[in-house]
Short mmCIF file of C-alpha atoms in Angstrom, two decimals:
data_model
loop_
_atom_site.label_atom_id
_atom_site.label_comp_id
_atom_site.label_asym_id
_atom_site.label_seq_id
_atom_site.Cartn_x
_atom_site.Cartn_y
_atom_site.Cartn_z
CA MET A 28 12.60 -19.75 37.36
CA SER A 29 11.82 -23.47 37.59
CA ALA A 30 8.41 -24.37 37.04
CA GLY A 31 8.37 -27.82 38.51
CA ILE A 32 10.27 -29.67 41.36
CA PRO A 33 13.12 -32.33 40.83
CA VAL A 34 12.38 -36.00 41.40
CA ARG A 35 15.19 -36.15 43.62
CA TRP A 36 13.21 -33.63 46.09
CA VAL A 37 10.39 -36.06 46.44
CA LEU A 38 12.69 -39.07 47.06
CA SER A 39 14.48 -37.02 49.69
CA GLN A 40 11.15 -36.85 51.92
CA PRO A 41 11.88 -39.41 54.66
CA GLU A 42 8.31 -39.82 55.77
CA LEU A 43 7.30 -41.14 52.35
CA GLY A 44 9.61 -44.09 52.38
CA LEU A 45 10.42 -43.93 48.81
CA VAL A 46 13.27 -46.19 47.15
CA LEU A 47 14.69 -45.49 44.08
CA LYS A 48 15.00 -48.68 41.71
CA GLY A 49 16.36 -47.22 38.40
CA GLY A 50 16.73 -44.40 36.07
CA GLY A 51 18.86 -42.46 38.40
CA ALA A 52 20.30 -40.32 35.56
CA GLY A 53 16.93 -38.56 35.45
CA LEU A 54 16.64 -37.30 39.08
CA GLY A 55 16.91 -33.68 37.79
CA ARG A 56 13.68 -34.09 35.69
CA GLU A 57 10.90 -31.59 37.17
CA ILE A 58 7.60 -32.64 38.27
CA THR A 59 4.52 -30.29 37.52
CA LEU A 60 1.80 -32.82 38.37
CA ALA A 61 1.44 -36.05 40.31
CA ILE A 62 -1.27 -38.48 39.08
CA THR A 63 -2.34 -41.94 39.53
CA SER A 64 -2.98 -44.31 36.62
CA GLU A 65 -3.59 -48.24 36.39
CA LEU A 66 -4.05 -47.74 32.48
CA THR A 67 -2.30 -49.95 30.11
CA GLU A 68 -1.51 -47.05 27.65
CA PRO A 69 -1.64 -44.02 29.75
CA GLN A 70 0.54 -41.81 27.72
CA GLN A 71 -2.43 -41.02 25.45
CA TRP A 72 -3.95 -38.61 28.34
CA LEU A 73 -0.54 -37.17 29.24
CA SER A 74 1.20 -33.88 28.12
CA GLY A 75 4.58 -34.08 29.92
CA GLY A 76 5.92 -33.13 33.33
CA GLU A 77 3.78 -35.85 35.19
CA LEU A 78 4.87 -38.07 37.89
CA VAL A 79 2.86 -41.39 37.20
CA LEU A 80 1.84 -43.38 40.28
CA THR A 81 0.73 -47.09 39.75
CA THR A 82 0.31 -50.29 41.51
CA GLY A 83 1.00 -52.24 38.13
CA MET A 84 -2.60 -53.35 37.65
CA GLY A 85 -2.74 -52.33 34.03
CA LEU A 86 1.03 -53.30 33.54
CA PRO A 87 1.37 -55.60 30.32
CA LEU A 88 2.36 -59.17 31.07
CA SER A 89 5.11 -59.83 28.41
CA ARG A 90 8.66 -58.27 28.92
CA PRO A 91 8.62 -56.39 25.55
CA ASP A 92 5.38 -54.91 26.37
CA ARG A 93 6.29 -53.79 29.57
CA LEU A 94 9.61 -52.21 27.94
CA ARG A 95 7.30 -50.39 25.44
CA TYR A 96 5.08 -49.14 28.38
CA LEU A 97 7.97 -47.21 29.95
CA ARG A 98 9.38 -45.99 26.62
CA ASP A 99 5.90 -44.51 25.74
CA LEU A 100 5.73 -42.73 29.10
CA ASP A 101 9.12 -41.37 28.32
CA SER A 102 8.17 -40.34 25.01
CA VAL A 103 5.56 -38.05 26.05
CA GLY A 104 7.59 -36.28 28.81
CA VAL A 105 6.88 -38.24 31.91
CA VAL A 106 9.51 -37.32 34.48
CA GLY A 107 9.26 -40.38 36.77
CA VAL A 108 7.12 -43.58 37.92
CA GLY A 109 6.38 -44.39 41.13
CA PHE A 110 5.49 -48.26 41.45
CA GLY A 111 3.24 -49.23 44.57
CA VAL A 112 4.28 -52.87 46.03
CA GLY A 113 2.34 -55.07 48.24
CA LEU A 114 -0.72 -55.31 46.12
CA THR A 115 -0.48 -56.39 42.70
CA HIS A 116 3.14 -56.90 42.73
CA ALA A 117 5.44 -57.63 45.81
CA THR A 118 8.32 -56.01 44.18
CA VAL A 119 9.33 -53.83 41.27
CA PRO A 120 9.64 -55.86 38.19
CA GLU A 121 13.28 -56.29 37.25
CA ASP A 122 12.74 -55.75 33.57
CA LEU A 123 11.00 -52.54 34.34
CA VAL A 124 14.23 -51.42 36.42
CA GLU A 125 16.47 -52.37 33.43
CA ALA A 126 14.32 -50.17 31.06
CA ALA A 127 14.24 -47.18 33.44
CA ASP A 128 18.14 -47.26 33.56
CA GLU A 129 18.23 -47.50 29.97
CA LEU A 130 15.81 -44.44 29.43
CA GLY A 131 17.18 -42.38 32.37
CA LEU A 132 13.50 -42.40 33.65
CA PRO A 133 13.39 -42.55 37.55
CA LEU A 134 11.58 -45.46 38.76
CA PHE A 135 11.08 -45.64 42.51
CA GLU A 136 9.20 -48.08 44.92
CA VAL A 137 6.43 -46.96 47.01
CA PRO A 138 6.05 -49.02 50.11
CA LEU A 139 2.49 -50.31 51.07
CA PRO A 140 2.03 -48.01 53.94
CA THR A 141 2.30 -44.95 51.96
CA PRO A 142 -0.62 -43.60 50.13
CA PHE A 143 -0.36 -42.26 46.49
CA GLY A 144 -2.25 -39.32 48.00
CA ALA A 145 0.33 -38.44 50.30
CA ILE A 146 2.93 -38.34 47.48
CA ALA A 147 0.46 -36.32 45.42
CA LYS A 148 -0.24 -33.85 48.34
CA LYS A 149 3.60 -33.44 48.92
CA VAL A 150 4.08 -32.51 45.30
CA MET A 151 1.26 -30.08 45.30
CA GLN A 152 2.39 -28.47 48.40
CA ARG A 153 5.72 -28.03 47.14
CA LEU A 154 4.63 -26.61 43.78
CA ALA A 155 2.41 -24.03 45.73
CA GLU A 156 5.40 -23.17 47.79
CA GLN A 157 7.61 -22.49 44.84
CA GLU A 158 4.86 -20.43 43.22
CA TYR A 159 4.71 -18.21 46.35
CA GLU A 160 8.41 -17.97 46.63
CA GLN A 161 8.60 -16.69 42.90
CA VAL A 162 6.04 -14.17 43.60
CA LEU A 163 7.79 -13.18 46.80
CA ARG A 164 11.02 -13.10 44.73
CA ALA A 165 9.47 -10.85 42.14
CA SER A 166 8.08 -8.67 44.87
CA ARG A 167 11.44 -7.78 46.16
CA SER A 168 13.26 -7.73 42.60
CA GLN A 169 10.83 -5.42 41.01
CA PRO A 170 11.72 -2.47 43.73
CA ARG A 171 15.43 -3.24 43.37
CA MET A 172 15.22 -2.94 39.63
CA THR A 173 13.13 0.36 39.88
CA ARG A 174 15.68 1.92 42.12
CA ALA A 175 18.42 0.80 39.82
CA ALA A 176 16.45 2.58 36.85
CA ILE A 177 18.00 5.89 38.26
CA GLN A 178 21.40 4.56 37.37
CA GLY A 179 20.70 3.52 33.88
CA VAL A 180 20.55 0.50 31.61
CA PRO A 181 23.45 -1.29 32.93
CA ALA A 182 21.99 -1.40 36.58
CA VAL A 183 18.68 -2.51 35.52
CA ILE A 184 19.85 -5.46 33.43
CA LYS A 185 22.11 -6.49 36.38
CA GLU A 186 19.34 -6.64 38.77
CA LEU A 187 17.23 -8.63 36.13
CA SER A 188 20.16 -11.08 35.79
CA ALA A 189 20.36 -11.62 39.36
CA ALA A 190 16.60 -12.04 39.71
CA LEU A 191 16.13 -14.62 36.85
CA SER A 192 19.80 -16.21 37.16
CA ALA A 193 20.18 -15.58 33.55
CA THR A 194 22.30 -13.65 30.90
CA VAL A 195 20.46 -10.55 29.97
CA ILE A 196 21.07 -8.74 26.58
CA VAL A 197 20.10 -5.26 25.36
CA VAL A 198 19.82 -4.92 21.56
CA GLY A 199 19.46 -1.34 20.14
CA ALA A 200 16.90 -0.29 17.56
CA ASP A 201 19.54 -0.87 14.78
CA GLY A 202 19.97 -4.36 15.79
CA VAL A 203 23.38 -3.88 17.74
CA VAL A 204 24.15 -5.35 21.03
CA THR A 205 24.48 -2.41 23.41
CA ASP A 206 24.63 -3.95 26.93
CA VAL A 207 25.28 -7.43 28.40
CA HIS A 208 25.17 -8.92 31.85
CA PRO A 209 27.03 -10.75 33.56
CA GLY A 210 29.14 -11.50 30.57
CA PRO A 211 29.91 -11.72 26.71
CA VAL A 212 27.60 -14.06 24.91
CA SER A 213 28.60 -16.38 21.95
CA ALA A 214 28.12 -15.26 18.36
CA GLU A 215 25.57 -18.21 17.98
CA ILE A 216 23.22 -16.54 20.49
CA THR A 217 23.47 -13.00 18.94
CA GLU A 218 22.70 -14.60 15.48
CA LYS A 219 19.89 -16.28 16.65
CA ILE A 220 18.31 -12.92 18.15
CA ALA A 221 19.30 -11.19 15.10
CA GLU A 222 17.60 -13.86 12.89
CA PHE A 223 14.43 -13.72 15.13
CA LEU A 224 14.36 -9.83 14.78
CA GLY A 225 14.80 -9.93 11.21
CA THR A 226 11.85 -12.54 10.71
CA ARG A 227 9.37 -10.46 12.67
CA GLY A 228 10.15 -7.34 11.14
CA GLU A 229 9.56 -3.76 12.53
CA GLY A 230 7.56 -3.73 15.78
CA ALA A 231 8.12 -7.16 17.01
CA ALA A 232 6.93 -7.37 20.51
CA SER A 233 7.97 -10.62 21.99
CA GLY A 234 8.82 -14.24 21.49
CA VAL A 235 10.80 -17.25 22.65
CA ILE A 236 13.76 -18.76 20.82
CA HIS A 237 14.50 -22.50 21.84
CA THR A 238 17.85 -23.05 20.41
CA ALA A 239 18.79 -26.36 22.07
CA PRO A 240 17.32 -28.59 24.85
CA ASP A 241 18.80 -26.56 27.61
CA VAL A 242 18.92 -22.86 25.93
CA PHE A 243 15.97 -20.74 25.92
CA ILE A 244 15.97 -17.08 24.60
CA ALA A 245 13.06 -14.80 25.69
CA VAL A 246 12.78 -11.60 23.57
CA GLN A 247 10.76 -8.55 24.73
CA ALA A 248 10.45 -5.25 22.88
CA ILE A 249 11.66 -2.13 24.60
CA ALA A 250 8.90 0.24 23.51
CA ALA A 251 7.14 3.28 24.53
CA GLY A 252 3.61 3.52 22.53
CA PRO A 253 4.45 3.03 18.89
CA VAL A 254 8.13 4.09 19.39
CA ALA A 255 10.56 0.96 19.71
CA HIS A 256 13.98 1.67 21.30
CA GLY A 257 15.29 -1.93 20.85
CA HIS A 258 14.78 -5.16 22.53
CA LEU A 259 15.57 -7.01 25.74
CA ALA A 260 16.66 -10.57 25.44
CA VAL A 261 17.08 -13.19 28.29
CA VAL A 262 19.05 -16.34 27.99
CA THR A 263 18.16 -19.23 30.34
CA THR A 264 18.29 -23.00 30.59
CA THR A 265 14.64 -23.42 31.17
CA ALA A 266 11.53 -21.64 29.76
CA LEU A 267 10.48 -18.52 31.83
CA SER A 268 7.80 -18.89 34.07
CA PRO A 269 4.78 -16.43 34.35
CA VAL A 270 6.41 -14.53 37.45
CA ASP A 271 9.71 -14.40 35.41
CA GLN A 272 7.78 -12.98 32.39
CA VAL A 273 6.35 -10.07 34.62
CA LEU A 274 9.82 -9.31 35.80
CA LEU A 275 11.00 -9.31 32.20
CA GLY A 276 8.17 -6.98 31.15
CA HIS A 277 9.04 -4.61 34.20
CA ALA A 278 12.65 -4.34 33.22
CA SER A 279 11.43 -3.58 29.68
CA SER A 280 9.13 -0.97 30.74
CA LEU A 281 11.87 0.64 32.98
CA LEU A 282 14.40 0.73 30.03
CA ALA A 283 11.67 2.26 27.74
CA LEU A 284 11.45 5.01 30.21
CA ASP A 285 15.22 5.46 30.44
CA PHE A 286 15.32 5.67 26.52
CA GLU A 287 12.39 8.07 26.46
CA LYS A 288 14.24 10.58 28.68
CA PRO A 289 16.65 11.80 25.91
CA ALA A 290 13.93 11.93 23.45
CA ARG A 291 11.53 13.96 25.55
CA LEU A 292 14.43 16.22 26.38
CA ARG A 293 15.19 16.76 22.83
CA ILE A 294 11.63 17.63 21.94
CA ALA A 295 11.80 20.23 24.65
CA GLN A 296 15.15 21.54 23.37
CA ASN A 297 13.83 21.79 19.84
CA ARG A 298 10.85 23.67 20.94
CA LEU A 299 13.14 26.34 22.67
CA ASN A 300 15.46 26.33 19.56
CA THR A 301 12.49 27.14 17.28
CA GLN A 302 10.99 29.88 19.85
CA ALA A 303 14.62 31.57 20.02
CA ILE A 304 14.84 31.76 16.18
CA GLY A 305 11.30 33.15 15.92
CA MET A 306 11.85 35.66 18.59
CA LEU A 307 15.34 37.02 16.84
CA LEU A 308 13.55 37.18 13.46
CA GLU A 309 10.99 39.48 14.91
CA GLU A 310 13.10 41.33 17.20
CA PRO A 311 17.01 41.27 16.21
CA THR A 312 17.93 43.40 18.93
CA ALA A 313 16.78 40.87 21.71
CA LEU A 314 18.78 40.21 24.90
CA ASP A 315 22.29 38.29 24.34
CA THR A 316 21.04 35.54 26.34
CA VAL A 317 18.54 34.81 23.40
CA TRP A 318 21.39 35.15 20.92
CA GLY A 319 23.59 32.81 23.21
CA HIS A 320 20.86 30.18 22.82
CA LEU A 321 21.70 29.80 19.15
CA THR A 322 25.36 29.46 19.70
CA PRO A 323 25.50 25.61 19.26
CA ALA A 324 24.23 26.23 15.91
CA ALA A 325 27.34 27.92 14.57
CA ASP A 326 30.68 26.53 13.65
CA ARG A 327 33.84 27.58 15.59
CA ALA A 328 33.98 30.69 13.72
CA GLY A 329 30.54 31.66 14.80
CA ARG A 330 28.98 31.17 11.22
CA VAL A 331 25.89 29.37 10.12
CA ARG A 332 24.46 28.54 6.84
CA ALA A 333 20.66 28.29 6.46
CA LEU A 334 18.80 25.64 4.78
CA VAL A 335 15.41 26.32 3.32
CA LEU A 336 13.03 23.79 2.08
CA ARG A 337 9.82 24.73 0.34
CA CYS A 338 7.20 22.12 0.52
CA PRO A 339 3.91 21.52 -1.29
CA SER A 340 2.14 21.94 2.20
CA ALA A 341 2.44 22.75 5.89
CA ASP A 342 2.18 19.05 6.94
CA ILE A 343 4.82 18.00 4.55
CA ALA A 344 7.09 20.70 5.92
CA GLU A 345 6.58 19.34 9.34
CA ARG A 346 7.30 15.78 8.20
CA VAL A 347 10.45 17.12 6.52
CA VAL A 348 11.67 18.70 9.65
CA GLU A 349 11.02 15.55 11.77
CA ALA A 350 13.14 13.57 9.23
CA VAL A 351 15.83 16.02 9.57
CA ASP A 352 15.82 15.90 13.39
CA THR A 353 15.97 12.05 13.16
CA ARG A 354 19.18 12.34 11.08
CA LEU A 355 20.69 14.94 13.20
CA VAL A 356 20.04 12.65 16.50
CA THR A 357 22.50 10.19 14.85
CA LEU A 358 25.08 13.04 14.40
CA SER A 359 24.49 14.18 18.14
CA THR A 360 23.50 17.51 16.84
CA GLN A 361 20.71 20.04 17.95
CA LEU A 362 17.85 20.95 15.58
CA PHE A 363 17.51 24.68 15.08
CA ALA A 364 14.53 24.98 12.94
CA HIS A 365 11.74 27.52 12.01
CA LEU A 366 8.41 26.54 10.28
CA ALA A 367 6.35 29.14 8.20
CA ASP A 368 3.40 27.35 6.51
CA ASP A 369 5.06 25.39 3.83
CA ARG A 370 8.51 26.63 4.22
CA ALA A 371 11.04 25.11 6.64
CA ALA A 372 14.27 27.04 7.52
CA ILE A 373 17.04 25.07 9.24
CA LEU A 374 20.20 26.65 10.61
CA LEU A 375 23.44 24.47 9.96
CA ALA A 376 27.08 25.21 10.89
CA GLY A 377 29.13 27.38 8.67
CA THR A 378 31.19 24.39 7.78
CA ASP A 379 28.58 22.16 6.53
CA THR A 380 28.33 21.64 2.89
CA GLU A 381 25.66 21.30 0.29
CA GLU A 382 26.46 17.61 0.39
CA SER A 383 25.84 17.34 4.11
CA ALA A 384 22.67 19.21 3.81
CA GLU A 385 21.54 16.77 1.01
CA GLN A 386 22.50 13.84 3.61
CA LEU A 387 19.75 15.22 6.06
CA LEU A 388 17.10 14.81 3.36
CA ARG A 389 17.96 11.14 2.15
CA SER A 390 15.86 9.49 4.79
CA LEU A 391 12.70 11.08 3.19
CA PRO A 392 10.55 8.94 1.27
CA ALA A 393 11.19 9.41 -2.43
CA SER A 394 7.85 10.63 -3.22
CA VAL A 395 8.19 13.35 -0.69
CA ARG A 396 11.71 14.41 -1.61
CA ALA A 397 10.78 14.76 -5.30
CA THR A 398 8.32 17.51 -4.23
CA VAL A 399 10.91 19.36 -1.96
CA ARG A 400 12.91 22.40 -3.40
CA ALA A 401 16.08 23.06 -1.40
CA GLY A 402 18.13 26.16 -1.09
CA ILE A 403 21.22 26.86 0.87
CA SER A 404 23.02 30.06 1.75
CA ALA A 405 26.44 30.95 2.06
CA PRO A 406 28.11 30.99 5.45
CA HIS A 407 26.94 34.07 7.59
CA PRO A 408 27.94 35.39 11.11
CA LEU A 409 25.48 34.05 13.46
CA ARG A 410 23.96 37.50 14.16
CA ARG A 411 23.05 37.76 10.36
CA PHE A 412 21.24 34.42 10.12
CA ALA A 413 17.96 36.21 9.11
CA SER A 414 20.00 37.20 5.79
CA ALA A 415 21.20 33.79 5.37
CA ILE A 416 17.55 32.53 5.59
CA GLU A 417 16.59 35.22 3.07
CA HIS A 418 19.37 34.00 0.64
CA ALA A 419 18.59 30.35 1.07
CA GLU A 420 14.85 31.13 0.49
CA LEU A 421 15.69 32.89 -2.92
CA ALA A 422 17.75 29.86 -3.68
CA ALA A 423 15.04 27.46 -2.97
CA SER A 424 12.52 29.49 -5.02
CA ALA A 425 14.91 28.91 -7.98
CA ALA A 426 15.51 25.22 -7.46
CA LEU A 427 13.95 22.32 -8.99
CA PRO A 428 11.79 19.93 -6.94
CA GLY A 429 13.96 16.95 -5.84
CA ALA A 430 17.22 18.58 -6.84
CA SER A 431 20.17 18.86 -4.51
CA PRO A 432 20.21 22.07 -2.22
CA GLN A 433 21.31 25.12 -4.42
CA GLU A 434 23.29 28.04 -3.24
CA LEU A 435 22.19 31.57 -4.62
CA SER A 436 25.77 32.28 -5.79
CA ALA A 437 25.52 29.37 -8.11
CA LEU A 438 22.87 31.41 -9.94
CA SER A 439 25.26 34.02 -10.79
CA GLY A 440 24.68 35.45 -14.55
CA HIS A 441 21.00 34.46 -14.50
CA SER A 442 19.77 34.79 -11.20
CA LEU A 443 17.38 37.66 -11.74
CA LEU A 444 15.47 35.69 -14.50
CA THR A 445 15.38 32.53 -12.36
CA PHE A 446 12.73 34.01 -10.09
CA PRO A 447 9.22 34.32 -11.59
CA GLU A 448 8.62 37.68 -9.96
CA ALA A 449 11.70 39.13 -11.58
CA ARG A 450 11.02 37.66 -14.76
CA ARG A 451 7.61 39.16 -14.89
CA VAL A 452 8.90 42.56 -14.11
CA LEU A 453 11.86 42.35 -16.53
CA GLY A 454 9.40 41.14 -19.27
CA THR A 455 7.30 44.29 -18.95
CA VAL A 456 10.40 46.54 -19.07
CA SER A 457 11.84 44.60 -22.06
CA GLU A 458 8.73 44.94 -24.03
CA ALA A 459 8.60 48.71 -23.42
CA MET A 460 12.06 49.59 -23.97
CA LEU A 461 12.55 47.46 -27.06
CA ALA A 462 9.16 48.01 -28.70
CA PRO A 463 10.41 50.55 -31.12
CA LEU A 464 13.37 48.42 -32.38
CA VAL A 465 11.07 45.42 -32.78
CA GLY A 466 8.70 47.62 -34.99
CA TYR A 467 11.56 49.09 -36.98
CA ASP A 468 12.93 45.44 -37.81
CA ASP A 469 9.56 44.28 -38.55
CA ARG A 470 8.84 47.15 -41.00
CA HIS A 471 12.36 47.34 -42.56
CA GLY A 472 13.57 43.85 -42.44
CA THR A 473 16.64 44.88 -40.47
CA ASN A 474 18.33 43.18 -37.48
CA LEU A 475 18.73 46.08 -34.87
CA VAL A 476 17.82 43.97 -31.77
CA ASP A 477 20.52 41.32 -32.58
CA SER A 478 23.00 43.94 -33.27
CA LEU A 479 22.14 45.66 -30.10
CA ARG A 480 22.65 42.37 -28.21
CA ALA A 481 25.93 41.60 -29.79
CA TYR A 482 27.25 44.98 -28.99
CA LEU A 483 26.22 45.02 -25.42
CA GLU A 484 27.36 41.52 -24.72
CA SER A 485 30.77 42.48 -26.16
CA HIS A 486 31.13 45.46 -23.74
CA GLY A 487 30.98 47.93 -26.79
CA GLN A 488 34.13 46.34 -28.38
CA TRP A 489 33.42 46.78 -32.10
CA GLU A 490 35.66 44.17 -33.44
CA ALA A 491 34.27 41.34 -31.09
CA ALA A 492 30.64 42.31 -31.73
CA ALA A 493 31.07 42.51 -35.57
CA LYS A 494 32.80 39.36 -35.59
CA ALA A 495 29.94 37.70 -33.37
CA LEU A 496 27.36 39.07 -36.06
CA GLY A 497 29.39 38.13 -39.18
CA VAL A 498 29.48 41.71 -40.41
CA HIS A 499 31.92 44.64 -41.05
CA ARG A 500 32.70 46.86 -37.99
CA HIS A 501 31.71 49.92 -40.07
CA THR A 502 28.43 48.12 -40.84
CA LEU A 503 27.95 47.59 -37.16
CA ARG A 504 28.81 51.43 -36.26
CA SER A 505 26.08 52.48 -38.76
CA ARG A 506 23.58 50.18 -37.02
CA ILE A 507 24.33 51.47 -33.57
CA VAL A 508 23.77 54.98 -34.74
CA LYS A 509 20.49 54.00 -36.24
CA ILE A 510 19.52 52.30 -33.00
CA GLU A 511 20.31 55.39 -30.80
CA SER A 512 18.19 57.36 -33.18
CA VAL A 513 15.25 54.97 -33.05
CA LEU A 514 15.34 54.53 -29.08
CA GLY A 515 16.38 58.29 -28.50
CA CYS A 516 19.28 57.68 -26.38
CA ARG A 517 23.09 57.46 -26.21
CA LEU A 518 24.86 54.00 -25.86
CA ASP A 519 28.01 55.68 -24.31
CA THR A 520 26.33 55.97 -20.99
CA ALA A 521 26.81 53.02 -18.76
CA ARG A 522 23.16 53.06 -17.16
CA VAL A 523 21.62 53.11 -20.58
CA ARG A 524 23.87 50.03 -21.66
CA ALA A 525 22.87 48.32 -18.45
CA GLU A 526 19.05 48.60 -18.63
CA LEU A 527 19.29 47.95 -22.45
CA LEU A 528 21.07 44.65 -21.67
CA LEU A 529 18.72 43.60 -18.86
CA ALA A 530 16.05 44.21 -21.56
CA VAL A 531 17.67 42.19 -24.25
CA ILE A 532 18.39 39.29 -22.02
CA ALA A 533 14.73 39.20 -20.57
CA ARG A 534 13.52 39.08 -24.37
CA ARG A 535 15.73 36.01 -25.10
#
């Protein structure tokens, strides 16, 4: 992963004849470039990682200025100084040696026979060799990671860890660490990653967290198109080289493909489930194998409930089904749905409740949820799921937009008047049946319609009906006789009483 070569490596080349004079503590510093400079203040043109070679022609004369000379080089990231002797200076000045030891900046003597160009050439050759070695290492690591992808995420990050000599962490889309290799990481590392992802927001692609002088965390999104499945983080002691970043990107792509497999399988499974429902709705006598395909939708007793969602448009219905599917993924449950224009029917297990049905809809944006009317059926045997859908659809048509899923049985006592179609029919019937009574009341100032309602709602009990009206039972009896006369019917017939009760209720 190193982008440079240690100063100690240059000193170890016997043909150069270099002798370390001071700053031995910094022999691990890495050289990225070897340059020659005789300037008095060369630091102004340096950016770090350089090995500076000088004969001391521009070296300040005073001791304090010489100390400042080395400090300035050290402050901009110079990793070592090669001092050529035999020209301007017979030996390396002792005050420079002391300053080098104090700074931990390697200072070595370059003998007169050794050209600076030979040192620079050695450095450049070694850097080129390292670059080639990194490319070669990557070319060997990539096929190993690709083969490991067959075994899943742990195998891929194990290969990446070996290739980069680093700790590799997989963070799920929910921000939770799911895999680590080779071992556990500190809470500080996971907190830094969580903080980084939190500041970047959704869709964060990549970045580097530099937490300490020797701790670097490279973060790469695991994504396939617009879908992010999580992030891959690599913890190293030095920054990743360009070749290392290629390996990180390759591992991220392999993990994205691995995460995509279940998503694609689920899409295919959803299509099959939808086709099976559609086939059985059209042909209930289909083969048992088709019915068997719906078995996972039922509870242990073989029962299902239907959740029907009536939406403002077909597009919104599709969005609602997608949101329900996303929620079902977290519950490890298959989606069994059927779309028909602006209506979505979803099969739930018979043990599911209205509350669990509502939970499926809570991920919808509030503006969308406020437009959806939801109805749910009672548990039905799987083979009668079509009836369950019909019941749920009736309940949905009576539900208020944005309200919790409503079951048809909850409408008992007023279900007929809940549906617009039924209200129109009953309103027409009511007007026709009660017109004679209404006309009689208007002409004579009587109260026959209300008397009829009290009598019917009291199940023909004289005392209860008279009490509700606040009249004597004999008064009520005479009114009922008049009602029978005006309508031309007998109220002691159950069918007549039932029809009149519906007419009275519809009129109210």
